[in-house]
Amino acid sequence: MNRAAILWRVASILVAGSFVAAWQLIADLRLVSPVFLPGPDRAWAALVRGFSSGDLAGKLIGTLEHMAYGWLAASIAGIALGALIGSSKVMRAYVAPSLEFLRPLPVSAIIPVAIAMLGLTQGMALFVIAFGAIWPIMLATIHGFAAVEPRLYEVARSLQMSRAAIIGKIALPSALPDILAGMRLSLTVALILSVVCEILAGLDGLGQWVLLSARAFRSADLFAGVILLGATGYVTSIAVSLVEQRLLAWQTAAR
Amino acid sequence: MSVVARLDEARAARRQKTLIAFNAATLRLGGKTIIENLDLQVRPGEFLCIVGASGCGKTTALRLAAGLYRPTSGSVTFDGEPVTAPRREVAIVFQDYGKALLPWRTAAGNISLALEAARVPARERGARIEALLRKVGLPGHAGKYPTEMSGGMQQRLQIARCLAQEPSTLLMDEPFGALDAMTRQGLQDEVLSLTQASQTTVVFVTHDLDEAIYLGDRVIGLLPHPGRIGIELDIDLPRPRDQLATREHPEFLRLRRQLFDFIKATEH
């Protein structure tokens, strides 16, 4: 890291620190009632208390599980369907209009449908999260497969590569930047829907913790849950970015 | 019979044989006739250059020979068999090396693609890749990505990948069209020495008339709309060719004039 990069990093930490300081100030001056707004000190204490009693860790694991299973299911199905649709011009022409109708559908609207069909179960949560998270992945995969350089297919033909080899060695690596970008986007969607499902279906997780804390006016616990959710989104997104950088090292090689 | 006479006879016999034959080949694409009634024979071991004004169908003719297109009527045969799909003994060097190479694979990985397709065992690939890189003048660049290489180096890499197929025939589509003059001349000589030594048959499409005469045993000029043969020149310049001596040869200049006049007459 060079000097300029270090300075920018220091500046960004200072900004974040001043937000926390402002929050502390507002809480200490009682500009907002402490019933609704705890200071960062109380929120932090609640966080530590939650983890030492083991309650919060269990909720965190619950949310991470919902998110991971839903996201993985969405990734597998999204890449498979996207590859199928994207690699065929005919399929794209047939299926694209239906996708355009389904894609902007708010996922929250299908939650009642999912609850009616699957009940207040983990299966319902998995279905809803996967359904919401599949779109960015599938659409990115379709785009990635449709945008493969046609010349590369001719190279593959002249080398008489098998269909499986063409998908594995030409189409998939060519579409990988798009696919990974889609997977990073859908990670956020998976987190949001995990919380929504936990709140609506009372499933074990941070969503439920946040809801119950709010109902009991335990604002410090509520904020501890919110902070933990923010951290979850941040850390998972960074993890995926790191994998992305690793897999796409060839893109930055020339620059 | 002397050895020389016997060699001459063998050469003459080979010249008469045909490796690739276009028999009244016609190609229509989207209602347009690109190539009409093309009759053309490529002899084994020969270096055939195809020239012509842009849009005359020279690239299309090459794609027919490659099996990337199939004729609407007539036929294209390779070694007596109809060409229905690309075959491994025929390698294609595309003009746009930037698009024909896999950007996510290193130089070694790109050559490996051809070896993998030919089911060369993994433990043999390393040595083969190294030898091929040395052959095209890229030793020590195995770990570089195409985007880290110059245009000339990328085209060399594509040629190496084609040679990895161990082809009997090379089809080259304006391979040096996008390169600067110096790089181009260096690559011309390298392609000549690579293909002459191994008796590889080459069909070389170019719009550079000097290049065609410099490289070829024979040059064919196509007429446009629809593409058909307009001129055929046997190039009896001594080999090995030399960038200075060959290009100053009176016969070179005569052929150059003849070919220029032909192309000029087709351009209206």
JSON list of C-alpha atoms in Angstrom, two decimals, chain A residues 87 144-145 148 152-153 165-177 179, chain B residues 104:
[
{"chain": "A", "resi": 87, "resn": "SER", "atom": "CA", "xyz": [-26.02, -20.52, -24.39]},
{"chain": "A", "resi": 144, "resn": "GLY", "atom": "CA", "xyz": [-22.17, -13.79, -19.51]},
{"chain": "A", "resi": 145, "resn": "PHE", "atom": "CA", "xyz": [-22.98, -16.83, -21.64]},
{"chain": "A", "resi": 148, "resn": "VAL", "atom": "CA", "xyz": [-18.89, -15.15, -25.09]},
{"chain": "A", "resi": 152, "resn": "LEU", "atom": "CA", "xyz": [-13.63, -18.56, -29.25]},
{"chain": "A", "resi": 153, "resn": "TYR", "atom": "CA", "xyz": [-16.40, -20.97, -30.24]},
{"chain": "A", "resi": 165, "resn": "ALA", "atom": "CA", "xyz": [-15.11, -29.01, -22.70]},
{"chain": "A", "resi": 166, "resn": "ILE", "atom": "CA", "xyz": [-16.53, -26.01, -24.55]},
{"chain": "A", "resi": 167, "resn": "ILE", "atom": "CA", "xyz": [-18.78, -25.17, -21.58]},
{"chain": "A", "resi": 168, "resn": "GLY", "atom": "CA", "xyz": [-16.10, -25.85, -18.97]},
{"chain": "A", "resi": 169, "resn": "LYS", "atom": "CA", "xyz": [-13.09, -24.31, -20.70]},
{"chain": "A", "resi": 170, "resn": "ILE", "atom": "CA", "xyz": [-14.57, -21.56, -22.87]},
{"chain": "A", "resi": 171, "resn": "ALA", "atom": "CA", "xyz": [-18.07, -20.43, -21.85]},
{"chain": "A", "resi": 172, "resn": "LEU", "atom": "CA", "xyz": [-17.88, -20.73, -18.06]},
{"chain": "A", "resi": 173, "resn": "PRO", "atom": "CA", "xyz": [-14.52, -18.96, -17.57]},
{"chain": "A", "resi": 174, "resn": "SER", "atom": "CA", "xyz": [-15.60, -16.30, -20.04]},
{"chain": "A", "resi": 175, "resn": "ALA", "atom": "CA", "xyz": [-18.85, -15.70, -18.11]},
{"chain": "A", "resi": 176, "resn": "LEU", "atom": "CA", "xyz": [-17.19, -15.94, -14.68]},
{"chain": "A", "resi": 177, "resn": "PRO", "atom": "CA", "xyz": [-16.71, -12.18, -14.14]},
{"chain": "A", "resi": 179, "resn": "ILE", "atom": "CA", "xyz": [-21.43, -14.64, -12.59]},
{"chain": "B", "resi": 104, "resn": "TRP", "atom": "CA", "xyz": [-7.95, -15.97, -18.68]}
]
